[in-house]
mmCIF file of C-alpha atoms in Angstrom:
data_model
loop_
_atom_site.group_PDB
_atom_site.id
_atom_site.type_symbol
_atom_site.label_atom_id
_atom_site.label_comp_id
_atom_site.label_asym_id
_atom_site.label_seq_id
_atom_site.Cartn_x
_atom_site.Cartn_y
_atom_site.Cartn_z
ATOM 1 C CA UNK A 1 -50.342 -6.374 -9.814
ATOM 2 C CA UNK A 2 -50.462 -5.049 -6.866
ATOM 3 C CA UNK A 3 -49.220 -8.208 -4.948
ATOM 4 C CA UNK A 4 -45.663 -8.815 -7.378
ATOM 5 C CA UNK A 5 -45.045 -5.441 -6.553
ATOM 6 C CA UNK A 6 -45.627 -5.876 -2.765
ATOM 7 C CA UNK A 7 -43.452 -8.853 -2.764
ATOM 8 C CA UNK A 8 -40.711 -7.008 -4.576
ATOM 9 C CA UNK A 9 -40.517 -4.224 -1.960
ATOM 10 C CA UNK A 10 -40.510 -7.241 0.287
ATOM 11 C CA UNK A 11 -37.221 -8.659 -1.372
ATOM 12 C CA UNK A 12 -35.590 -4.921 -1.175
ATOM 13 C CA UNK A 13 -36.987 -4.761 2.193
ATOM 14 C CA UNK A 14 -35.309 -8.493 3.566
ATOM 15 C CA UNK A 15 -32.097 -8.209 1.413
ATOM 16 C CA UNK A 16 -31.307 -4.641 2.657
ATOM 17 C CA UNK A 17 -30.955 -6.310 6.062
ATOM 18 C CA UNK A 18 -28.710 -8.765 3.947
ATOM 19 C CA UNK A 19 -26.375 -6.326 3.092
ATOM 20 C CA UNK A 20 -26.160 -4.411 6.644
ATOM 21 C CA UNK A 21 -25.731 -7.915 8.017
ATOM 22 C CA UNK A 22 -22.591 -8.686 5.047
ATOM 23 C CA UNK A 23 -21.364 -5.402 6.732
ATOM 24 C CA UNK A 24 -20.338 -6.521 9.920
ATOM 25 C CA UNK A 25 -17.996 -8.542 8.466
ATOM 26 C CA UNK A 26 -15.184 -6.738 8.766
ATOM 27 C CA UNK A 27 -12.774 -7.497 7.042
ATOM 28 C CA UNK A 28 -12.429 -11.017 8.962
ATOM 29 C CA UNK A 29 -13.742 -12.843 6.030
ATOM 30 C CA UNK A 30 -10.831 -11.470 3.494
ATOM 31 C CA UNK A 31 -10.431 -13.092 0.578
ATOM 32 C CA UNK A 32 -13.442 -14.462 0.672
ATOM 33 C CA UNK A 33 -16.557 -12.218 -0.419
ATOM 34 C CA UNK A 34 -19.116 -9.942 1.907
ATOM 35 C CA UNK A 35 -21.967 -12.288 2.049
ATOM 36 C CA UNK A 36 -25.143 -11.913 4.384
ATOM 37 C CA UNK A 37 -27.876 -14.020 4.568
ATOM 38 C CA UNK A 38 -31.901 -13.819 5.613
ATOM 39 C CA UNK A 39 -34.096 -16.471 6.615
ATOM 40 C CA UNK A 40 -37.609 -15.616 5.875
ATOM 41 C CA UNK A 41 -41.613 -17.272 7.152
ATOM 42 C CA UNK A 42 -44.400 -15.724 6.153
ATOM 43 C CA UNK A 43 -43.266 -12.293 6.554
ATOM 44 C CA UNK A 44 -40.971 -12.422 9.252
ATOM 45 C CA UNK A 45 -37.156 -13.269 9.745
ATOM 46 C CA UNK A 46 -36.512 -16.723 11.501
ATOM 47 C CA UNK A 47 -33.425 -16.980 10.921
ATOM 48 C CA UNK A 48 -29.888 -14.522 9.506
ATOM 49 C CA UNK A 49 -26.086 -14.551 9.428
ATOM 50 C CA UNK A 50 -23.350 -13.737 7.800
ATOM 51 C CA UNK A 51 -19.500 -14.526 7.360
ATOM 52 C CA UNK A 52 -17.903 -13.458 9.677
ATOM 53 C CA UNK A 53 -14.190 -15.267 9.545
ATOM 54 C CA UNK A 54 -12.432 -17.109 6.669
ATOM 55 C CA UNK A 55 -12.538 -20.660 7.207
ATOM 56 C CA UNK A 56 -15.837 -20.355 9.011
ATOM 57 C CA UNK A 57 -19.140 -21.103 8.717
ATOM 58 C CA UNK A 58 -20.402 -18.910 5.313
ATOM 59 C CA UNK A 59 -23.691 -16.563 5.869
ATOM 60 C CA UNK A 60 -26.278 -19.451 5.023
ATOM 61 C CA UNK A 61 -24.717 -22.160 7.046
ATOM 62 C CA UNK A 62 -25.514 -19.229 9.967
ATOM 63 C CA UNK A 63 -28.624 -18.466 8.776
ATOM 64 C CA UNK A 64 -29.744 -21.698 9.069
ATOM 65 C CA UNK A 65 -28.271 -22.670 12.404
ATOM 66 C CA UNK A 66 -30.074 -18.966 13.533
ATOM 67 C CA UNK A 67 -33.884 -20.396 13.198
ATOM 68 C CA UNK A 68 -34.523 -21.848 16.806
ATOM 69 C CA UNK A 69 -35.835 -25.475 16.084
ATOM 70 C CA UNK A 70 -39.202 -25.536 16.792
ATOM 71 C CA UNK A 71 -39.241 -23.470 13.017
ATOM 72 C CA UNK A 72 -36.775 -26.169 11.319
ATOM 73 C CA UNK A 73 -40.888 -27.565 9.598
ATOM 74 C CA UNK A 74 -41.011 -24.057 8.534
ATOM 75 C CA UNK A 75 -38.305 -23.957 5.651
ATOM 76 C CA UNK A 76 -40.244 -25.442 2.992
ATOM 77 C CA UNK A 77 -42.169 -22.682 2.935
ATOM 78 C CA UNK A 78 -39.395 -20.713 3.634
ATOM 79 C CA UNK A 79 -37.742 -17.718 1.583
ATOM 80 C CA UNK A 80 -33.170 -17.651 1.940
ATOM 81 C CA UNK A 81 -32.570 -13.773 1.283
ATOM 82 C CA UNK A 82 -28.526 -14.315 -0.261
ATOM 83 C CA UNK A 83 -26.464 -11.490 -1.532
ATOM 84 C CA UNK A 84 -23.905 -13.356 -3.394
ATOM 85 C CA UNK A 85 -24.991 -16.805 -4.775
ATOM 86 C CA UNK A 86 -24.402 -19.709 -2.790
ATOM 87 C CA UNK A 87 -21.325 -21.282 -3.557
ATOM 88 C CA UNK A 88 -21.417 -24.492 -5.184
ATOM 89 C CA UNK A 89 -18.148 -25.761 -4.449
ATOM 90 C CA UNK A 90 -16.005 -27.589 -1.797
ATOM 91 C CA UNK A 91 -13.732 -25.125 -0.404
ATOM 92 C CA UNK A 92 -12.563 -24.700 3.485
ATOM 93 C CA UNK A 93 -16.906 -25.783 4.068
ATOM 94 C CA UNK A 94 -19.130 -27.838 1.687
ATOM 95 C CA UNK A 95 -21.189 -26.069 -1.168
ATOM 96 C CA UNK A 96 -23.648 -23.719 0.458
ATOM 97 C CA UNK A 97 -26.241 -24.770 -2.349
ATOM 98 C CA UNK A 98 -26.544 -28.216 -1.133
ATOM 99 C CA UNK A 99 -27.059 -27.031 2.673
ATOM 100 C CA UNK A 100 -30.372 -25.335 0.859
ATOM 101 C CA UNK A 101 -31.241 -28.114 -0.839
ATOM 102 C CA UNK A 102 -30.967 -30.409 2.855
ATOM 103 C CA UNK A 103 -33.532 -28.221 4.371
ATOM 104 C CA UNK A 104 -35.925 -27.732 1.763
ATOM 105 C CA UNK A 105 -35.899 -24.519 1.647
ATOM 106 C CA UNK A 106 -38.501 -23.424 -1.210
ATOM 107 C CA UNK A 107 -37.552 -20.238 -2.333
ATOM 108 C CA UNK A 108 -34.092 -18.760 -2.266
ATOM 109 C CA UNK A 109 -33.129 -14.687 -3.851
ATOM 110 C CA UNK A 110 -29.956 -13.536 -4.610
ATOM 111 C CA UNK A 111 -28.387 -9.981 -5.339
ATOM 112 C CA UNK A 112 -25.829 -11.003 -7.103
ATOM 113 C CA UNK A 113 -24.488 -13.857 -9.280
ATOM 114 C CA UNK A 114 -20.916 -15.372 -8.339
ATOM 115 C CA UNK A 115 -18.038 -14.682 -11.272
ATOM 116 C CA UNK A 116 -15.607 -17.242 -9.287
ATOM 117 C CA UNK A 117 -15.538 -19.846 -11.851
ATOM 118 C CA UNK A 118 -16.238 -22.610 -9.781
ATOM 119 C CA UNK A 119 -19.597 -21.294 -9.441
ATOM 120 C CA UNK A 120 -20.505 -18.988 -12.545
ATOM 121 C CA UNK A 121 -24.699 -19.578 -11.984
ATOM 122 C CA UNK A 122 -24.134 -22.907 -11.617
ATOM 123 C CA UNK A 123 -25.630 -22.705 -8.338
ATOM 124 C CA UNK A 124 -28.940 -21.125 -9.500
ATOM 125 C CA UNK A 125 -29.453 -24.042 -12.217
ATOM 126 C CA UNK A 126 -28.992 -26.711 -9.799
ATOM 127 C CA UNK A 127 -31.427 -25.079 -7.505
ATOM 128 C CA UNK A 128 -33.776 -24.505 -10.217
ATOM 129 C CA UNK A 129 -33.492 -27.823 -10.841
ATOM 130 C CA UNK A 130 -34.947 -29.091 -8.067
ATOM 131 C CA UNK A 131 -38.044 -27.430 -7.852
ATOM 132 C CA UNK A 132 -36.228 -24.347 -6.330
ATOM 133 C CA UNK A 133 -38.156 -21.096 -6.897
ATOM 134 C CA UNK A 134 -35.302 -18.507 -7.661
ATOM 135 C CA UNK A 135 -35.172 -14.958 -8.319
ATOM 136 C CA UNK A 136 -31.727 -13.425 -9.310
ATOM 137 C CA UNK A 137 -30.741 -9.149 -9.226
ATOM 138 C CA UNK A 138 -32.340 -7.577 -5.971
ATOM 139 C CA UNK A 139 -30.196 -4.237 -4.676
ATOM 140 C CA UNK A 140 -28.008 -6.004 -6.524
ATOM 141 C CA UNK A 141 -25.467 -2.914 -7.433
ATOM 142 C CA UNK A 142 -25.365 -2.627 -3.640
ATOM 143 C CA UNK A 143 -24.962 -6.171 -3.319
ATOM 144 C CA UNK A 144 -21.496 -5.731 -5.782
ATOM 145 C CA UNK A 145 -20.603 -2.472 -4.524
ATOM 146 C CA UNK A 146 -20.593 -4.584 -0.814
ATOM 147 C CA UNK A 147 -18.136 -7.025 -2.794
ATOM 148 C CA UNK A 148 -15.853 -5.319 -4.953
ATOM 149 C CA UNK A 149 -13.276 -6.614 -3.625
ATOM 150 C CA UNK A 150 -13.710 -10.120 -4.452
ATOM 151 C CA UNK A 151 -15.497 -9.555 -7.299
ATOM 152 C CA UNK A 152 -11.671 -7.684 -8.720
ATOM 153 C CA UNK A 153 -9.947 -10.235 -7.366
ATOM 154 C CA UNK A 154 -12.028 -12.875 -9.936
ATOM 155 C CA UNK A 155 -12.160 -10.742 -12.507
ATOM 156 C CA UNK A 156 -9.102 -8.598 -12.529
ATOM 157 C CA UNK A 157 -6.919 -11.230 -11.279
ATOM 158 C CA UNK A 158 -5.256 -8.652 -8.633
ATOM 159 C CA UNK A 159 -6.081 -7.231 -5.466
ATOM 160 C CA UNK A 160 -8.653 -4.233 -5.159
ATOM 161 C CA UNK A 161 -6.805 -1.096 -4.626
ATOM 162 C CA UNK A 162 -7.622 2.085 -2.602
ATOM 163 C CA UNK A 163 -5.090 4.770 -2.758
ATOM 164 C CA UNK A 164 -5.338 7.288 0.348
ATOM 165 C CA UNK A 165 -3.249 10.831 0.930
ATOM 166 C CA UNK A 166 -3.763 14.038 2.502
ATOM 167 C CA UNK A 167 -2.732 17.250 0.803
ATOM 168 C CA UNK A 168 -3.130 21.169 1.222
ATOM 169 C CA UNK A 169 -4.826 23.075 -0.073
ATOM 170 C CA UNK A 170 -2.792 24.323 -2.323
ATOM 171 C CA UNK A 171 -1.829 21.004 -3.409
ATOM 172 C CA UNK A 172 1.061 19.432 -1.557
ATOM 173 C CA UNK A 173 1.033 16.178 0.122
ATOM 174 C CA UNK A 174 4.112 17.875 2.425
ATOM 175 C CA UNK A 175 7.577 18.922 2.264
ATOM 176 C CA UNK A 176 11.114 16.724 1.264
ATOM 177 C CA UNK A 177 12.643 15.126 4.255
ATOM 178 C CA UNK A 178 10.091 16.066 6.856
ATOM 179 C CA UNK A 179 6.953 14.597 8.793
ATOM 180 C CA UNK A 180 4.638 17.543 7.818
ATOM 181 C CA UNK A 181 0.545 16.770 9.429
ATOM 182 C CA UNK A 182 -2.066 18.025 7.593
ATOM 183 C CA UNK A 183 -4.759 15.977 7.911
ATOM 184 C CA UNK A 184 -7.583 16.313 10.855
ATOM 185 C CA UNK A 185 -8.064 14.174 14.064
ATOM 186 C CA UNK A 186 -11.262 13.079 12.478
ATOM 187 C CA UNK A 187 -9.340 12.324 9.126
ATOM 188 C CA UNK A 188 -6.773 10.003 11.079
ATOM 189 C CA UNK A 189 -9.885 8.021 12.568
ATOM 190 C CA UNK A 190 -11.067 7.234 9.966
ATOM 191 C CA UNK A 191 -7.307 6.428 7.971
ATOM 192 C CA UNK A 192 -7.259 4.016 11.027
ATOM 193 C CA UNK A 193 -10.948 2.573 10.192
ATOM 194 C CA UNK A 194 -10.112 2.150 6.740
ATOM 195 C CA UNK A 195 -6.572 -0.085 7.482
ATOM 196 C CA UNK A 196 -8.921 -2.755 9.720
ATOM 197 C CA UNK A 197 -11.426 -2.992 6.212
ATOM 198 C CA UNK A 198 -8.657 -3.359 3.987
ATOM 199 C CA UNK A 199 -6.459 -6.926 3.629
ATOM 200 C CA UNK A 200 -2.918 -5.004 3.239
ATOM 201 C CA UNK A 201 -1.297 -1.251 3.435
ATOM 202 C CA UNK A 202 1.442 0.056 1.770
ATOM 203 C CA UNK A 203 4.678 2.709 2.217
ATOM 204 C CA UNK A 204 7.771 3.384 0.160
ATOM 205 C CA UNK A 205 10.873 4.001 1.734
ATOM 206 C CA UNK A 206 10.714 7.644 2.005
ATOM 207 C CA UNK A 207 7.945 7.333 3.985
ATOM 208 C CA UNK A 208 9.014 5.164 5.902
ATOM 209 C CA UNK A 209 12.307 6.061 6.994
ATOM 210 C CA UNK A 210 10.244 10.019 7.135
ATOM 211 C CA UNK A 211 7.248 9.010 9.057
ATOM 212 C CA UNK A 212 8.288 5.562 10.824
ATOM 213 C CA UNK A 213 4.886 4.419 10.291
ATOM 214 C CA UNK A 214 3.278 1.716 12.789
ATOM 215 C CA UNK A 215 0.724 0.804 9.936
ATOM 216 C CA UNK A 216 -1.553 -0.265 12.319
ATOM 217 C CA UNK A 217 -5.424 0.104 13.273
ATOM 218 C CA UNK A 218 -5.047 1.557 16.714
ATOM 219 C CA UNK A 219 -7.877 3.716 16.660
ATOM 220 C CA UNK A 220 -10.500 1.737 14.054
ATOM 221 C CA UNK A 221 -11.087 -0.920 16.709
ATOM 222 C CA UNK A 222 -10.425 -3.478 14.320
ATOM 223 C CA UNK A 223 -8.667 -5.754 13.099
ATOM 224 C CA UNK A 224 -4.753 -4.904 11.650
ATOM 225 C CA UNK A 225 -3.565 -5.159 8.116
ATOM 226 C CA UNK A 226 -0.844 -7.001 6.513
ATOM 227 C CA UNK A 227 2.511 -3.817 6.415
ATOM 228 C CA UNK A 228 3.874 -3.961 3.119
ATOM 229 C CA UNK A 229 6.536 -1.546 1.891
ATOM 230 C CA UNK A 230 8.918 -0.872 -1.208
ATOM 231 C CA UNK A 231 12.668 -0.971 -0.155
ATOM 232 C CA UNK A 232 14.328 -0.968 -2.752
ATOM 233 C CA UNK A 233 18.459 -1.666 -1.564
ATOM 234 C CA UNK A 234 17.472 -2.375 1.615
ATOM 235 C CA UNK A 235 18.320 0.821 3.487
ATOM 236 C CA UNK A 236 15.285 0.939 5.428
ATOM 237 C CA UNK A 237 16.728 0.482 9.580
ATOM 238 C CA UNK A 238 15.666 -2.689 11.592
ATOM 239 C CA UNK A 239 14.574 0.022 14.322
ATOM 240 C CA UNK A 240 11.514 1.434 12.212
ATOM 241 C CA UNK A 241 8.743 0.388 13.817
ATOM 242 C CA UNK A 242 7.374 -1.454 10.885
ATOM 243 C CA UNK A 243 9.673 -3.679 11.774
ATOM 244 C CA UNK A 244 9.058 -3.871 15.498
ATOM 245 C CA UNK A 245 7.780 -7.418 15.785
ATOM 246 C CA UNK A 246 3.832 -7.014 16.628
ATOM 247 C CA UNK A 247 2.796 -7.732 12.730
ATOM 248 C CA UNK A 248 3.746 -9.025 10.053
ATOM 249 C CA UNK A 249 5.474 -6.843 7.565
ATOM 250 C CA UNK A 250 6.980 -7.767 3.944
ATOM 251 C CA UNK A 251 9.781 -5.931 2.474
ATOM 252 C CA UNK A 252 9.718 -5.735 -1.488
ATOM 253 C CA UNK A 253 13.447 -5.162 -2.921
ATOM 254 C CA UNK A 254 15.659 -5.548 -5.583
ATOM 255 C CA UNK A 255 18.023 -7.084 -3.564
ATOM 256 C CA UNK A 256 18.354 -10.983 -3.465
ATOM 257 C CA UNK A 257 20.279 -11.741 -0.580
ATOM 258 C CA UNK A 258 18.059 -10.867 2.487
ATOM 259 C CA UNK A 259 18.626 -10.515 6.469
ATOM 260 C CA UNK A 260 16.574 -12.590 8.704
ATOM 261 C CA UNK A 261 14.239 -10.380 10.811
ATOM 262 C CA UNK A 262 11.671 -11.681 12.542
ATOM 263 C CA UNK A 263 7.993 -11.101 11.442
ATOM 264 C CA UNK A 264 9.715 -9.731 8.583
ATOM 265 C CA UNK A 265 9.295 -11.315 5.194
ATOM 266 C CA UNK A 266 11.408 -10.460 1.703
ATOM 267 C CA UNK A 267 10.601 -10.829 -1.746
ATOM 268 C CA UNK A 268 13.332 -9.771 -4.406
ATOM 269 C CA UNK A 269 10.964 -7.654 -7.614
ATOM 270 C CA UNK A 270 12.614 -6.888 -10.802
ATOM 271 C CA UNK A 271 13.096 -2.918 -10.264
ATOM 272 C CA UNK A 272 14.196 -2.339 -13.588
ATOM 273 C CA UNK A 273 11.299 -3.101 -15.079
ATOM 274 C CA UNK A 274 7.362 -1.995 -13.930
ATOM 275 C CA UNK A 275 6.951 -2.041 -9.692
ATOM 276 C CA UNK A 276 3.573 -2.050 -9.757
ATOM 277 C CA UNK A 277 2.184 -4.853 -11.679
ATOM 278 C CA UNK A 278 4.888 -7.357 -10.244
ATOM 279 C CA UNK A 279 3.735 -6.176 -6.540
ATOM 280 C CA UNK A 280 0.206 -7.145 -7.349
ATOM 281 C CA UNK A 281 0.368 -10.241 -9.130
ATOM 282 C CA UNK A 282 2.853 -11.367 -6.245
ATOM 283 C CA UNK A 283 -0.282 -10.039 -3.974
ATOM 284 C CA UNK A 284 -2.153 -12.255 -5.543
ATOM 285 C CA UNK A 285 -0.509 -15.064 -6.367
ATOM 286 C CA UNK A 286 -1.071 -14.654 -1.864
ATOM 287 C CA UNK A 287 -4.756 -14.467 -1.674
ATOM 288 C CA UNK A 288 -4.231 -10.646 -0.453
ATOM 289 C CA UNK A 289 -7.746 -9.046 -1.316
ATOM 290 C CA UNK A 290 -7.226 -5.389 -1.424
ATOM 291 C CA UNK A 291 -4.350 -3.131 -0.924
ATOM 292 C CA UNK A 292 -4.517 0.300 0.780
ATOM 293 C CA UNK A 293 -1.868 2.861 -0.365
ATOM 294 C CA UNK A 294 -0.301 5.446 2.128
ATOM 295 C CA UNK A 295 2.352 6.985 0.016
ATOM 296 C CA UNK A 296 4.112 8.671 -0.789
ATOM 297 C CA UNK A 297 3.984 11.130 -4.192
ATOM 298 C CA UNK A 298 5.913 8.867 -6.237
ATOM 299 C CA UNK A 299 4.102 5.515 -5.415
ATOM 300 C CA UNK A 300 0.765 7.083 -5.453
ATOM 301 C CA UNK A 301 1.311 8.015 -8.603
ATOM 302 C CA UNK A 302 3.045 4.678 -10.370
ATOM 303 C CA UNK A 303 -0.933 3.111 -9.307
ATOM 304 C CA UNK A 304 -2.233 5.796 -10.890
ATOM 305 C CA UNK A 305 -0.236 5.942 -14.227
ATOM 306 C CA UNK A 306 -0.362 2.353 -14.593
ATOM 307 C CA UNK A 307 -4.353 2.173 -13.783
ATOM 308 C CA UNK A 308 -4.123 0.028 -11.027
ATOM 309 C CA UNK A 309 -6.121 1.440 -8.892
ATOM 310 C CA UNK A 310 -10.224 1.701 -8.150
ATOM 311 C CA UNK A 311 -10.719 4.003 -5.654
ATOM 312 C CA UNK A 312 -8.491 6.759 -4.449
ATOM 313 C CA UNK A 313 -9.133 8.667 -0.712
ATOM 314 C CA UNK A 314 -7.568 12.021 -0.907
ATOM 315 C CA UNK A 315 -8.617 14.822 2.199
ATOM 316 C CA UNK A 316 -7.483 17.930 2.081
ATOM 317 C CA UNK A 317 -6.941 20.681 4.482
ATOM 318 C CA UNK A 318 -7.360 24.563 4.791
ATOM 319 C CA UNK A 319 -3.930 24.642 5.757
ATOM 320 C CA UNK A 320 -1.687 26.393 2.669
ATOM 321 C CA UNK A 321 2.194 25.301 2.305
ATOM 322 C CA UNK A 322 3.310 27.192 -0.418
ATOM 323 C CA UNK A 323 6.003 24.405 -1.790
ATOM 324 C CA UNK A 324 6.648 20.980 -0.976
ATOM 325 C CA UNK A 325 5.725 17.816 -2.636
ATOM 326 C CA UNK A 326 2.849 18.211 -4.934
ATOM 327 C CA UNK A 327 0.377 15.764 -4.678
ATOM 328 C CA UNK A 328 -0.581 13.156 -6.998
ATOM 329 C CA UNK A 329 -2.566 13.591 -10.123
ATOM 330 C CA UNK A 330 -6.613 11.671 -10.180
ATOM 331 C CA UNK A 331 -6.956 11.104 -13.223
ATOM 332 C CA UNK A 332 -9.233 8.754 -16.009
ATOM 333 C CA UNK A 333 -12.113 8.529 -12.933
ATOM 334 C CA UNK A 334 -15.780 8.241 -13.550
ATOM 335 C CA UNK A 335 -17.214 9.961 -10.482
ATOM 336 C CA UNK A 336 -16.585 11.942 -7.698
ATOM 337 C CA UNK A 337 -18.175 12.744 -4.354
ATOM 338 C CA UNK A 338 -16.704 15.375 -1.569
ATOM 339 C CA UNK A 339 -17.938 15.673 2.089
ATOM 340 C CA UNK A 340 -16.372 17.544 4.864
ATOM 341 C CA UNK A 341 -14.657 16.793 7.220
ATOM 342 C CA UNK A 342 -14.711 19.608 10.140
ATOM 343 C CA UNK A 343 -11.819 21.536 8.909
ATOM 344 C CA UNK A 344 -11.116 19.093 6.008
ATOM 345 C CA UNK A 345 -12.396 17.837 3.510
ATOM 346 C CA UNK A 346 -12.880 14.263 1.716
ATOM 347 C CA UNK A 347 -12.733 13.326 -2.059
ATOM 348 C CA UNK A 348 -13.177 9.809 -3.579
ATOM 349 C CA UNK A 349 -12.376 9.292 -7.300
ATOM 350 C CA UNK A 350 -13.530 6.334 -8.808
ATOM 351 C CA UNK A 351 -11.394 4.397 -11.405
ATOM 352 C CA UNK A 352 -13.392 4.734 -14.796
ATOM 353 C CA UNK A 353 -13.865 1.189 -16.301
#
């Protein structure tokens, strides 16, 4: 029993390293999940890797490739740890389960089973049929949180939705038709980091007109999201920074006749019907894995009211506006966490499931 407890502790130790590796992808892997892998022989890591970019080698491929040639004969007596069940099907790359069998790796430890219909536990069955020792469920909750965007697209058939806004102490997000800075420099830097983690970012017409945002990741040091804006009657001028051609922008409109602007895609939706489900259905079809919604209040509230959100991240400053645009009202959440950010605070709400 003592030896078994030690083995469990070691499995968790190496799985935690897998999770650390998986976080390094920084969103470049989307729409694939973030996955990390570690290969261990006699208690030491001899290879590790993570899925770095969509269309390139998966975590298991990179981990095996990193094993020194003189240690390759050790793989039959090694354990590979992976945060998500190895893929079973051919996609952009061959099945990772076949790679494991090809190298005769003797033991496989995973955190989560892959819910994707082409996998769904089949890799685990195949490994066991070939005599490989398999263990699943190690740090499952932590690993599932890491791949929550992927799980949402598979299970809910929509992108993972993060709502973000800043409000004053008395519950206002701004003044009509006027740009009022509320969040501090630290909050702004954190927002840019989030932009690098999500596939796309969305604002409404008024936010685009009043703030003229770039919606890029200038401060986060990572990738830029796809820019999205709602513009029912196509009244946004070509001179806005959203249409500067530096990044791709999609405009969702009720109009059927569209101008031809470089770097801009126009998409017609039925604005007489609820927009959120139409928008999310289109993004799901286009393999947009996650969406950061940055405003305004009406747009944010429409996601909340429809239940089509997963996280709400709310900055609150010490400023008192006294009047203005009322902040959205988050509801139907199952947990909440608040942390200080200098003279701001950040509250994160998690949607009730």
